[in-house]
CSV table of C-alpha atoms and ligand atoms in Angstrom, one decimal:
chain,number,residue,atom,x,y,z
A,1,UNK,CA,0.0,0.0,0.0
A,2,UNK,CA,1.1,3.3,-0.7
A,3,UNK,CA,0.2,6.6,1.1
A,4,UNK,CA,0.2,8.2,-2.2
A,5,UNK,CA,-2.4,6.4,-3.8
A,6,UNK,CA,-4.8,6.9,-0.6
A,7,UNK,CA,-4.6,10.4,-0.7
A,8,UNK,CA,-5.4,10.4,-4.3
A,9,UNK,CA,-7.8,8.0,-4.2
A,10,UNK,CA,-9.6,9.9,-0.9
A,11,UNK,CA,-9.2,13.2,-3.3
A,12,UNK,CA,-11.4,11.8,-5.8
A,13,UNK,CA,-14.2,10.7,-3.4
A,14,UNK,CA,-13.5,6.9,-3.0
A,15,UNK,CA,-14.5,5.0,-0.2
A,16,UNK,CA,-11.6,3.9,1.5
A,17,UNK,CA,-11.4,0.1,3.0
A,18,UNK,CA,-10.9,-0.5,7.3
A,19,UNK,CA,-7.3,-1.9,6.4
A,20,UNK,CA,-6.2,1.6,4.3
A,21,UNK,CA,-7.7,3.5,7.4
A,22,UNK,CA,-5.9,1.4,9.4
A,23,UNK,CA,-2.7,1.7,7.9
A,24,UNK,CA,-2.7,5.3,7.3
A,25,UNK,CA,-3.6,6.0,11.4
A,26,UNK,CA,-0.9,3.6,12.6
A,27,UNK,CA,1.3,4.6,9.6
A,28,UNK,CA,1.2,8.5,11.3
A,29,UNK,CA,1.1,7.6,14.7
A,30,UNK,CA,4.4,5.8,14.3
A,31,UNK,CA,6.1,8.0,12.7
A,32,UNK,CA,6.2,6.6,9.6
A,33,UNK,CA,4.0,8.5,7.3
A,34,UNK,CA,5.4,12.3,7.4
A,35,UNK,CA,3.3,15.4,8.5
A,36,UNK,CA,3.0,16.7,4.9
A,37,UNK,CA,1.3,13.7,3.6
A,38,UNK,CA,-1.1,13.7,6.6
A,39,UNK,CA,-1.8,17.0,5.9
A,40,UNK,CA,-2.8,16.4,2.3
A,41,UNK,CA,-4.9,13.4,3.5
A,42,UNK,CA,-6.8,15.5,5.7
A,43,UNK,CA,-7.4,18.3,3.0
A,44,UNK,CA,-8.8,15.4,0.6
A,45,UNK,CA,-11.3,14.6,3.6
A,46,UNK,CA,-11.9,18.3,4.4
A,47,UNK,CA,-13.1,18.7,1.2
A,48,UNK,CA,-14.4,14.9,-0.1
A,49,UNK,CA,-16.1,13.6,3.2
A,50,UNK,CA,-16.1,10.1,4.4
A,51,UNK,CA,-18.7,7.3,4.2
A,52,UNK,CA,-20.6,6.2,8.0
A,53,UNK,CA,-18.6,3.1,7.3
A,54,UNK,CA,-15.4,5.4,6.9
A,55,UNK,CA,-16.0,7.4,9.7
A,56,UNK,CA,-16.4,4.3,12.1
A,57,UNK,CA,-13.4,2.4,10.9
A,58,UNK,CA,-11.5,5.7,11.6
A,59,UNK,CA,-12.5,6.3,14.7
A,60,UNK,CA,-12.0,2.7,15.4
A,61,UNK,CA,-8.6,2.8,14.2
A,62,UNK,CA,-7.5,6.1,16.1
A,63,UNK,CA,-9.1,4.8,19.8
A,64,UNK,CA,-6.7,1.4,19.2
A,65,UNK,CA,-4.1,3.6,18.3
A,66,UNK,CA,-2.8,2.9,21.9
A,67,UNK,CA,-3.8,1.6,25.6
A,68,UNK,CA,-7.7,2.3,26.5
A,69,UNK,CA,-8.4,2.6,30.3
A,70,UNK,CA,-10.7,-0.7,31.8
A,71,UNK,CA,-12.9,1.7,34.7
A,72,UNK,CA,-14.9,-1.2,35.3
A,73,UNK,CA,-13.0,-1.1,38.8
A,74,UNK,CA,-14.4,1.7,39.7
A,75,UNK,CA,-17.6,2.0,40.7
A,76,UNK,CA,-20.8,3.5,39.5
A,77,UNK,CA,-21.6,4.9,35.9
A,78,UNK,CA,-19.2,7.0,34.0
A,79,UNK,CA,-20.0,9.6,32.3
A,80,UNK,CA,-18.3,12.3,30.5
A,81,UNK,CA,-19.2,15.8,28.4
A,82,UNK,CA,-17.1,17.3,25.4
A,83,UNK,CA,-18.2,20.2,23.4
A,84,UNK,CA,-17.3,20.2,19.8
A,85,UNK,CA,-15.4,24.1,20.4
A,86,UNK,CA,-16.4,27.5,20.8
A,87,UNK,CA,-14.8,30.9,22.4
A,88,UNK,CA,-14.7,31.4,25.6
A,89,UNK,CA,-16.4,27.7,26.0
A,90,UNK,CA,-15.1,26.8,29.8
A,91,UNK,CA,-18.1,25.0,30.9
A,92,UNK,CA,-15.8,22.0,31.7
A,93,UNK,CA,-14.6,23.2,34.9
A,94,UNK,CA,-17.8,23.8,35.6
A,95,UNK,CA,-20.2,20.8,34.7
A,96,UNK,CA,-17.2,18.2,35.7
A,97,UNK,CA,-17.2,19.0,39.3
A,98,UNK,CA,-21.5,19.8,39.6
A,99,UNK,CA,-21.7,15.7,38.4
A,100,UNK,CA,-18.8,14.8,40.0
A,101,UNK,CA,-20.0,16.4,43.5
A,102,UNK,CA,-23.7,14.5,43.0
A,103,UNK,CA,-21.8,11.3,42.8
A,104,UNK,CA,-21.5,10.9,38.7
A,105,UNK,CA,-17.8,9.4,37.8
A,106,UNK,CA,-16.4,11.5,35.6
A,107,UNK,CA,-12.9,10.7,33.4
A,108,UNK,CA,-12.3,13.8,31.5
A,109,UNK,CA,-10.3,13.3,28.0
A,110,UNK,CA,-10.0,16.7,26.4
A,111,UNK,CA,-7.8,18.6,24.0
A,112,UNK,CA,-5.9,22.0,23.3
A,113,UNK,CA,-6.7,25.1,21.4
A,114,UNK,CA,-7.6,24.4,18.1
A,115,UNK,CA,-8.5,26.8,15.2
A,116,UNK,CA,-9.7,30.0,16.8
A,117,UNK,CA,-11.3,27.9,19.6
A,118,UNK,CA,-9.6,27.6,23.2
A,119,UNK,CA,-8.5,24.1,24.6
A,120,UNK,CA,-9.1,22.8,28.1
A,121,UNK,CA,-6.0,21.4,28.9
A,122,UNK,CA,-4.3,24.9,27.4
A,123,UNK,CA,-6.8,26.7,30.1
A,124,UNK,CA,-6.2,24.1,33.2
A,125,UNK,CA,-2.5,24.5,32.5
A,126,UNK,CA,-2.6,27.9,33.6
A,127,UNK,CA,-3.0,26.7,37.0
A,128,UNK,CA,0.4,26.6,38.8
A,129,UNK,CA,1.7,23.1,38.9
A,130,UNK,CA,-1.5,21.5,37.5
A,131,UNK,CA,-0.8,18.4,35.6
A,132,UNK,CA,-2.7,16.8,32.6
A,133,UNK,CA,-0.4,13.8,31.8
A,134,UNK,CA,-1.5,11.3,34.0
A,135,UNK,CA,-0.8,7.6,33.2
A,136,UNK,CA,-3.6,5.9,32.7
A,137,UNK,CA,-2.9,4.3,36.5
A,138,UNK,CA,-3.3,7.3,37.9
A,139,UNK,CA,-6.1,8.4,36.2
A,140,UNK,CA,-7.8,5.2,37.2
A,141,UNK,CA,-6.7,6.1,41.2
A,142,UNK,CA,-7.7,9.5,41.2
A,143,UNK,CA,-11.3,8.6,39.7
A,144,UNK,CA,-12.0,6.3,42.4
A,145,UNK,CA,-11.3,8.8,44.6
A,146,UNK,CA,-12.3,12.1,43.6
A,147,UNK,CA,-14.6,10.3,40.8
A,148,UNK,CA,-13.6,13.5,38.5
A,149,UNK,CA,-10.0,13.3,36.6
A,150,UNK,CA,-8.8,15.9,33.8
A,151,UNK,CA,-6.7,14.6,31.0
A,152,UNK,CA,-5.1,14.5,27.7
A,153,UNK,CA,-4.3,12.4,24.9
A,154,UNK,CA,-0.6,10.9,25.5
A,155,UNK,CA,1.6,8.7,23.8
A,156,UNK,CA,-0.4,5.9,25.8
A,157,UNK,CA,-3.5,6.9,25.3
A,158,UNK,CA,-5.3,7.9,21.8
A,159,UNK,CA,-1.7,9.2,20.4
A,160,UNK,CA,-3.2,8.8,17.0
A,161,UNK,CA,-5.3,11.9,18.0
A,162,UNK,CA,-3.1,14.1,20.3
A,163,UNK,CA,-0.7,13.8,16.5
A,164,UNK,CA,-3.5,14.7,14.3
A,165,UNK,CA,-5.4,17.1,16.7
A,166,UNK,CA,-2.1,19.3,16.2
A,167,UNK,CA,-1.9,19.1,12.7
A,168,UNK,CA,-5.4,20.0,12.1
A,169,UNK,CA,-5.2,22.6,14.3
A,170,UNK,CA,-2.7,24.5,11.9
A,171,UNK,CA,-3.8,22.9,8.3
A,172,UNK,CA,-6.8,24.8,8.4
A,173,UNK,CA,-8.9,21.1,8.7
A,174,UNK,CA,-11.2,20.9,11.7
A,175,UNK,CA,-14.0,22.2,10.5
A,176,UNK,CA,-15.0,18.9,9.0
A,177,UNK,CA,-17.8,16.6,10.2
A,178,UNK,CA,-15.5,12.9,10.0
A,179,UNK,CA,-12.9,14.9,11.6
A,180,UNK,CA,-14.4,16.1,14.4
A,181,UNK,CA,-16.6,13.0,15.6
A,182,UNK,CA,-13.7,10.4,14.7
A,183,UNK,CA,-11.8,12.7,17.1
A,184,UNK,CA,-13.8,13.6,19.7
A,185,UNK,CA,-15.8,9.8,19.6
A,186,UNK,CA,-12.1,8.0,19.8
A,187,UNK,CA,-10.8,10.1,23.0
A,188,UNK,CA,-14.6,9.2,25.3
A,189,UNK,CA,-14.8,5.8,23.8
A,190,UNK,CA,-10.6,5.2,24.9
A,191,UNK,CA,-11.6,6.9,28.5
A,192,UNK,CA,-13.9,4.1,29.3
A,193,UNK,CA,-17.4,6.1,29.6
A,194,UNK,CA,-20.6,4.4,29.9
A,195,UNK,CA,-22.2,7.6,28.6
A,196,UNK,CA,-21.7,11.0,27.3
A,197,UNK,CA,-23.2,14.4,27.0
A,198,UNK,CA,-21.7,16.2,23.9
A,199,UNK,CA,-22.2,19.9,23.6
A,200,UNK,CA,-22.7,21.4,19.7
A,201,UNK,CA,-21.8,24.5,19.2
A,202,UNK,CA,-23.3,26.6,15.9
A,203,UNK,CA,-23.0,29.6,15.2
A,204,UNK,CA,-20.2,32.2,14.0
A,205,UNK,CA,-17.7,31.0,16.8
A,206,UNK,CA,-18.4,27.5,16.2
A,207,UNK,CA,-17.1,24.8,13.7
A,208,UNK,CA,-20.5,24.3,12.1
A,209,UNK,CA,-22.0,27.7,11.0
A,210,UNK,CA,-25.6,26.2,10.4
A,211,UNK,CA,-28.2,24.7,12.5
A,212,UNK,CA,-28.1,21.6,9.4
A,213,UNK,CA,-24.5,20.4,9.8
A,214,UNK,CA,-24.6,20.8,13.6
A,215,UNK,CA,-27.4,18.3,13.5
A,216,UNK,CA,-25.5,16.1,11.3
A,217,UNK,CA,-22.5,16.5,13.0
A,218,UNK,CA,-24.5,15.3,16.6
A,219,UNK,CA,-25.6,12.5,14.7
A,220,UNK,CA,-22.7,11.2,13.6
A,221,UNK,CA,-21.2,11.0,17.0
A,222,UNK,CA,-24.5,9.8,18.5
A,223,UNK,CA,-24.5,7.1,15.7
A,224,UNK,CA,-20.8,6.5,17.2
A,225,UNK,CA,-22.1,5.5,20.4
A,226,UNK,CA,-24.9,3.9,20.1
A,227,UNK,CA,-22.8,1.5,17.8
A,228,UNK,CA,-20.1,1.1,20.6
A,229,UNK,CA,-23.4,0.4,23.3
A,230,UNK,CA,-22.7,4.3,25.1
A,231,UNK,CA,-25.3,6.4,25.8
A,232,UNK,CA,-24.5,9.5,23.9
A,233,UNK,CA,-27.0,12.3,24.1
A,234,UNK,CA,-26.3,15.7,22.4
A,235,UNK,CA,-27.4,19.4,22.9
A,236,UNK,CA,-27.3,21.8,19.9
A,237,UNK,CA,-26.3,25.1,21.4
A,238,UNK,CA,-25.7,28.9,20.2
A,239,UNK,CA,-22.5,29.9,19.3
A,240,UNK,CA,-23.3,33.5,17.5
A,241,UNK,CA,-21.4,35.1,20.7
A,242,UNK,CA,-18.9,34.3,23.4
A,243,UNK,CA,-19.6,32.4,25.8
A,244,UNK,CA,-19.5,34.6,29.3
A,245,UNK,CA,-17.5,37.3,29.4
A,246,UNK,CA,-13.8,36.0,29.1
A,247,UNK,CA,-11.7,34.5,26.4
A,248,UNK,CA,-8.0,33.2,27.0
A,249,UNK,CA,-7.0,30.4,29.1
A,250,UNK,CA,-6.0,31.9,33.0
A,251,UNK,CA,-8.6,34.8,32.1
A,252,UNK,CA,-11.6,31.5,31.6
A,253,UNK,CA,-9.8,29.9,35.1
A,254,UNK,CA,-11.2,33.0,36.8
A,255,UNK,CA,-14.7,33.0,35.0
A,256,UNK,CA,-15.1,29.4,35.6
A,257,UNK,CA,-13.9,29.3,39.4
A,258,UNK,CA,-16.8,32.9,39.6
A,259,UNK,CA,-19.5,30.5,38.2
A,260,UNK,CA,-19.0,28.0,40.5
A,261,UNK,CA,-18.9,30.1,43.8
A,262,UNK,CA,-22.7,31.0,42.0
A,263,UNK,CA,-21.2,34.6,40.6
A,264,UNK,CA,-20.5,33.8,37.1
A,265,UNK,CA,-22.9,35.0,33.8
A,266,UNK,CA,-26.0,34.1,33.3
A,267,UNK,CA,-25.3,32.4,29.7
A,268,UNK,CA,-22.6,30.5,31.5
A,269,UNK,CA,-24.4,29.3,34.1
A,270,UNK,CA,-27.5,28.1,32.6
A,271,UNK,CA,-25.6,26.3,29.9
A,272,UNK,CA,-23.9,24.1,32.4
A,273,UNK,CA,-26.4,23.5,34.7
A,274,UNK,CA,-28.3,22.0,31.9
A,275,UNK,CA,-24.9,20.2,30.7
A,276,UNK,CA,-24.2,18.9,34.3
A,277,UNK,CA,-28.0,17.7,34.6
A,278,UNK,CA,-27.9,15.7,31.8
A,279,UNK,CA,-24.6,14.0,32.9
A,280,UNK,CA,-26.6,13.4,36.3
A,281,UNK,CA,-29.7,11.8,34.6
A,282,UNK,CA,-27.1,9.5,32.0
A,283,UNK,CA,-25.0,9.0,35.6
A,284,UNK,CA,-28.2,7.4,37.1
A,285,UNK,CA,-28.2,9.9,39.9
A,286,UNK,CA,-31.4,11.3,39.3
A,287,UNK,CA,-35.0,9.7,38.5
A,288,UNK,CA,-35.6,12.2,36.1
A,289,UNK,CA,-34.3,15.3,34.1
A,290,UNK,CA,-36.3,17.5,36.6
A,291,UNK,CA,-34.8,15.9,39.3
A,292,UNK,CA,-31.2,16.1,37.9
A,293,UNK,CA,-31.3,19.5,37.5
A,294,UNK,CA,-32.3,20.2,40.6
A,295,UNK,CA,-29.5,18.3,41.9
A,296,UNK,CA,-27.1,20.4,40.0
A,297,UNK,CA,-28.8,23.9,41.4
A,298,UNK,CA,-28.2,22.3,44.6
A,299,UNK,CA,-24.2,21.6,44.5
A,300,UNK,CA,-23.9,24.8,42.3
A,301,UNK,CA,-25.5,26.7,45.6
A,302,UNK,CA,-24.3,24.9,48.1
A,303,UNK,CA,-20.6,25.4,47.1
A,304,UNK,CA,-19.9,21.4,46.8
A,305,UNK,CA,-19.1,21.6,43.0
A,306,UNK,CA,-16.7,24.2,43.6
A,307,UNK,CA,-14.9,22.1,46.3
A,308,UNK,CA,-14.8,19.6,43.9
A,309,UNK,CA,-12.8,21.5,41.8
A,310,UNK,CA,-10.2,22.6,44.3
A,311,UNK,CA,-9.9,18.7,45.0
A,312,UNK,CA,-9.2,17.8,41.7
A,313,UNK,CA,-6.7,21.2,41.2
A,314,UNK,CA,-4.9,19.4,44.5
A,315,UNK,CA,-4.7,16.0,43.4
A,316,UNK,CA,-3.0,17.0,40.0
A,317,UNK,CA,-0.4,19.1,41.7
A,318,UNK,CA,-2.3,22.6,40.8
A,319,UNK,CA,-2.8,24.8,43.6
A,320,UNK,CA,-5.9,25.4,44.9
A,321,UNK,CA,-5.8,29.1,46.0
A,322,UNK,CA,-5.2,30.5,42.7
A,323,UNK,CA,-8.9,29.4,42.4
A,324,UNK,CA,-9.4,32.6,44.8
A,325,UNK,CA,-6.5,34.5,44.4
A,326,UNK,CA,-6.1,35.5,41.0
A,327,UNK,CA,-2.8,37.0,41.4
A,328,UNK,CA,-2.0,33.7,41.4
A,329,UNK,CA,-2.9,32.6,38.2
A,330,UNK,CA,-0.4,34.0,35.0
A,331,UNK,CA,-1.2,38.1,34.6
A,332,UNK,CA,-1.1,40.2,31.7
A,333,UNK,CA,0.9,43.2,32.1
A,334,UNK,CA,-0.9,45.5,29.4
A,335,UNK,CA,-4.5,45.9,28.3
A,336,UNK,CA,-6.0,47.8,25.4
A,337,UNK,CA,-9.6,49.2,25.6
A,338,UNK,CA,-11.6,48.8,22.1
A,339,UNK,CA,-14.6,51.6,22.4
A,340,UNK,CA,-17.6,51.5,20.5
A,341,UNK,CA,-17.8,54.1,17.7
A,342,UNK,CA,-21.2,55.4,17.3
A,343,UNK,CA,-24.4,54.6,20.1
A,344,UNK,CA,-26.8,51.9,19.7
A,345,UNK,CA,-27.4,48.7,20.2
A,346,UNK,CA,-24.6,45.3,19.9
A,347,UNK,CA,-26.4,43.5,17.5
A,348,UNK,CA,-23.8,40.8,16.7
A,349,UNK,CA,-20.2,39.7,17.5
A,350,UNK,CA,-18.6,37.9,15.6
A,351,UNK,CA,-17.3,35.1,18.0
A,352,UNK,CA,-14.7,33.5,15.4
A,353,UNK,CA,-13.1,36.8,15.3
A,354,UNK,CA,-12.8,37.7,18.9
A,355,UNK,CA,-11.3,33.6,19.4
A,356,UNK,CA,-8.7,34.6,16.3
A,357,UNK,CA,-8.0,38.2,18.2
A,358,UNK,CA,-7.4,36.2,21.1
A,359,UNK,CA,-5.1,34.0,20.1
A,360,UNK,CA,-3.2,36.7,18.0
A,361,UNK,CA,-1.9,38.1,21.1
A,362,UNK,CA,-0.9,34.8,22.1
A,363,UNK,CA,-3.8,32.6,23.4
A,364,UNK,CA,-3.5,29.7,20.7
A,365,UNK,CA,-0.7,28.6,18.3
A,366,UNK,CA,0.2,28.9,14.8
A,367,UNK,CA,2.3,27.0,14.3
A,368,UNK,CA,2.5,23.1,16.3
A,369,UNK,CA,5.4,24.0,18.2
A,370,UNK,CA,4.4,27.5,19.2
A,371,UNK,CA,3.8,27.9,23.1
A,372,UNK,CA,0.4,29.5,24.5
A,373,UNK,CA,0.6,32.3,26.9
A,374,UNK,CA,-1.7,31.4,29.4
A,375,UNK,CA,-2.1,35.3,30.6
A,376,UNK,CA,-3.5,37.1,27.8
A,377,UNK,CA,-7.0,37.2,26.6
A,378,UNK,CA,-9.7,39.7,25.8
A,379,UNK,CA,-13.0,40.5,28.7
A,380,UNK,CA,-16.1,41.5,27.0
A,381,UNK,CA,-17.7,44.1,28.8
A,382,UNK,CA,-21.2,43.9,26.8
A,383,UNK,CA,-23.0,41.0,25.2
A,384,UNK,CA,-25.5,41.4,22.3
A,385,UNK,CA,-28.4,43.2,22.9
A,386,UNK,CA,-26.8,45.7,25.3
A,387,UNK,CA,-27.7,49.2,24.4
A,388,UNK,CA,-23.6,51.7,24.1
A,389,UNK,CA,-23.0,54.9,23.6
A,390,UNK,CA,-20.5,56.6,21.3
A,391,UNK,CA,-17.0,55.8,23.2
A,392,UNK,CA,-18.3,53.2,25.3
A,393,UNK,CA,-16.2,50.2,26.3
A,394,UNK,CA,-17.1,47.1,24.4
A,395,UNK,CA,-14.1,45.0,25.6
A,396,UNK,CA,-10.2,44.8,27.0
A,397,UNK,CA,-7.6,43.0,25.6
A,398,UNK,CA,-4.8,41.7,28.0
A,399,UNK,CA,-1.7,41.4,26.8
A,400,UNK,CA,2.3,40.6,27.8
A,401,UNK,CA,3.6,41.6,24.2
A,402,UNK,CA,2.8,44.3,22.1
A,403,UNK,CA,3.8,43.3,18.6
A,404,UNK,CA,0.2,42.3,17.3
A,405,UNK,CA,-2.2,44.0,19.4
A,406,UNK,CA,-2.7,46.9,16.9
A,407,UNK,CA,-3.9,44.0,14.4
A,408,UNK,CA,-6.3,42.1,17.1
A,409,UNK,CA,-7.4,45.2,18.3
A,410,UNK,CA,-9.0,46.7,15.0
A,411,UNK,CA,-10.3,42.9,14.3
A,412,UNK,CA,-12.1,43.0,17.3
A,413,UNK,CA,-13.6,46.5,16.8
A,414,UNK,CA,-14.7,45.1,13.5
A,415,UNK,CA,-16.3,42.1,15.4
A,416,UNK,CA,-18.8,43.9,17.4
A,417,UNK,CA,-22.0,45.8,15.1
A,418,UNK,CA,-23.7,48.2,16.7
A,419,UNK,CA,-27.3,48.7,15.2
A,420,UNK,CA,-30.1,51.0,16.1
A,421,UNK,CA,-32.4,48.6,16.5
A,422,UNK,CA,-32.8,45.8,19.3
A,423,UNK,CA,-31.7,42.6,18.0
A,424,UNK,CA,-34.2,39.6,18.5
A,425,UNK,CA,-33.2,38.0,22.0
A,426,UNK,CA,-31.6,34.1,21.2
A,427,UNK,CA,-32.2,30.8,22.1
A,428,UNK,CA,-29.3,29.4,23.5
A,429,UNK,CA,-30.0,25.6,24.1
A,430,UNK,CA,-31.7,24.9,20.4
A,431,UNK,CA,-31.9,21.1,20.1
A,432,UNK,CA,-31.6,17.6,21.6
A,433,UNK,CA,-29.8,14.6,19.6
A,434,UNK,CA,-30.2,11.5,21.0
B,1,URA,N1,-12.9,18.6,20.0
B,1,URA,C1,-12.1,17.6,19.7
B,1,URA,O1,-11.7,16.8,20.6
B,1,URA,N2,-11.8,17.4,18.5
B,1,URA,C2,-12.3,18.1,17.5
B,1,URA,O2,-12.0,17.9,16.3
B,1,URA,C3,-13.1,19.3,17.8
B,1,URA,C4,-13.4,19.5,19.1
């Protein structure tokens, strides 16, 4: 077989047999197929698809691409939540700890930045000392204890994916429906979940831009797991705007560790108590959806979740009072106001924009071997529908180097439109898959 042909043969729209997918995921993972041919494979599916049979085999092939963890040692239902990528998306560090504190097991997989979107291991990182290569032993110990664990793909565990989650990130193809669920569907199925609660983003800031592929791409991955026996149940949810107020890793620490000590945005908080209920129904926890969210309210209020957290931060050699004391977490040292230029009303932001802004000044990579810098970011100070005047601020951008803020500054400006009539108020949980 010859890497070659499958590329050209995946260019023209063939089908592609389990044993080529086979070779070409253990061909990259080891090393022996180079980055530029990957790449050209995964502009040939960017732009020619893949079969339901294709897309299984992949995803097949990239979750045996190394060890998968056996949980069933530990006890009680596992259950896990991934969101297919947004900006300022930190509802992780919120959700985990609200099942894990009603008694859900939760083994967390997830990945870095990619594309204009923020990563949660990128974000966690900016905790001092917090560490998200476990081995898969200590995973295992720190679930039976804590019953919530945070980690990332590693040359044990899905490496197929931690390799091609970098490349896509800077090949300019993620936003592809076989790509996505063969990613996201190998890391939970490698994790050893019973169930899963995936979170869809549409919307300018998301990967799918329409209502239609974010359906299709829900059920592909809930095709995934019902295939593989999981429980796999999906929420469609708007991503026209931000999520909360803050975009850039340390800066979402602060928003998330707000929301759970009950102080965080509303969008924020309503979107994870849903997430987190649904993760409590799947978990068995709860007799019903009504129930289950009212379980979540309770450990959201009663300050359990957020204990939870600083657990988790401890056992993975983070420390816990940067959850309080921001000083702790990495600072910017500069920070640009953008001002609105006329009055009205914010009508839309452009949420890709503001996640490319972002990671201009340093928040996500362009290249694979670039570092983040876990300090800078941009606050929003308005969301859409919030009436400005002529010099008002719409947002800050932090920053620790100056060379590109000019450039994300006048992008984000650009982002924001200012109208003089009242947008129409949006949904922001749209549909259930599964
Ligand atoms: N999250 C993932 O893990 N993979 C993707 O491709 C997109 C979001």
């Amino acid at each position: 077989m010859r890497t070659v042909d499958l590329i050209q043969r995946k260019r023209d729209g063939e089908e592609l047999a389990p044993e080529e997918m086979e070779f070409l995921v253990n061909g990259y993972t080891d090393g022996e197929i180079p980055d530029y041919q990957m790449s050209a494979f995964l502009m040939a599916v960017y732009f020619s698809g893949m079969t339901d049979r294709e897309v299984s085999s992949l995803t097949e092939c990239m979750l045996h691409s190394g060890d998968t963890v056996d949980l069933s040692g530990v006890p009680g239902v596992k259950v896990d939540k991934h969101s297919t990528g947004g900006v300022g998306d930190k509802t992780s560090f919120i959700v985990a700890p609200l099942a894990a504190a009603a008694g859900v097991v939760v083994p967390m997989m997830s990945g870095r930045a990619l594309g204009h979107t923020g990563g949660t291991l990128d974000k966690l990182e900016s905790i001092p000392g917090f560490r998200t290569d476990l081995t898969p032993e200590e995973f295992q110990k720190q679930l039976a204890e804590l019953g919530l664990c945070f980690i990332g793909q590693t040359e044990r565990l899905v490496p197929a994916d931690r390799k091609l989650y970098a490349l896509r990130d800077v090949t300019a193809t993620v936003e592809s429906i076989p790509l996505i669920s063969s990613s996201i569907m190998s890391k939970k199925l490698a994790e050893g979940i019973d169930a899963l609660v995936l979170d869809v983003k549409v919307g300018t800031g998301a990967f799918m831009k329409t209502q239609v592929d974010a359906r299709r791409l829900a059920q592909a991955m809930v095709g995934i797991g019902r295939r593989m026996d999981k429980k796999v149940q999906a929420l469609i949810t708007d991503m026209n705007q931000p999520l909360g107020y803050a975009i850039g890793n340390a800066l979402e620490i602060m928003e998330a560790s707000q929301t759970l000590q009950n102080a965080g945005p509303a969008d924020l908080t309503k979107l994870s108590l849903e997430l987190a209920a649904r993760m409590i129904f799947l978990g068995k926890k709860a007799a019903t959806l009504e129930a289950a969210r009212m379980l979540a309210e309770k450990h959201l209020v009663d300050g359990s979740a957020y204990k939870k957290l600083k657990q988790v931060v401890t056992a993975q050699g983070g420390n816990p009072q940067a959850l309080d004391k921001f000083e702790l977490l990495p600072n910017a040292t500069g920070m640009r106001e953008v001002t609105s230029p006329r009055a009205g009303y914010v009508s839309r932001i452009n949420a890709q924009d503001i996640g490319i802004s972002s990671n201009m000044i340093g928040a996500g990579r362009d290249k694979k071997e670039d570092s983040i810098d876990p300090a800078v970011g941009i606050i929003l100070e308005v969301k859409m529908g919030e009436k400005v005047d002529a010099g008002s601020v719409l947002c800050r951008l932090y920053y620790t180097k100056e060379d590109r803020v000019d450039e994300a500054a006048e992008m984000v400006e650009d982002a924001f439109h200012i109208s003089s009539q009242k947008p129409d108020e949006r949904e922001l949980i749209l549909e259930v898959v599964g």
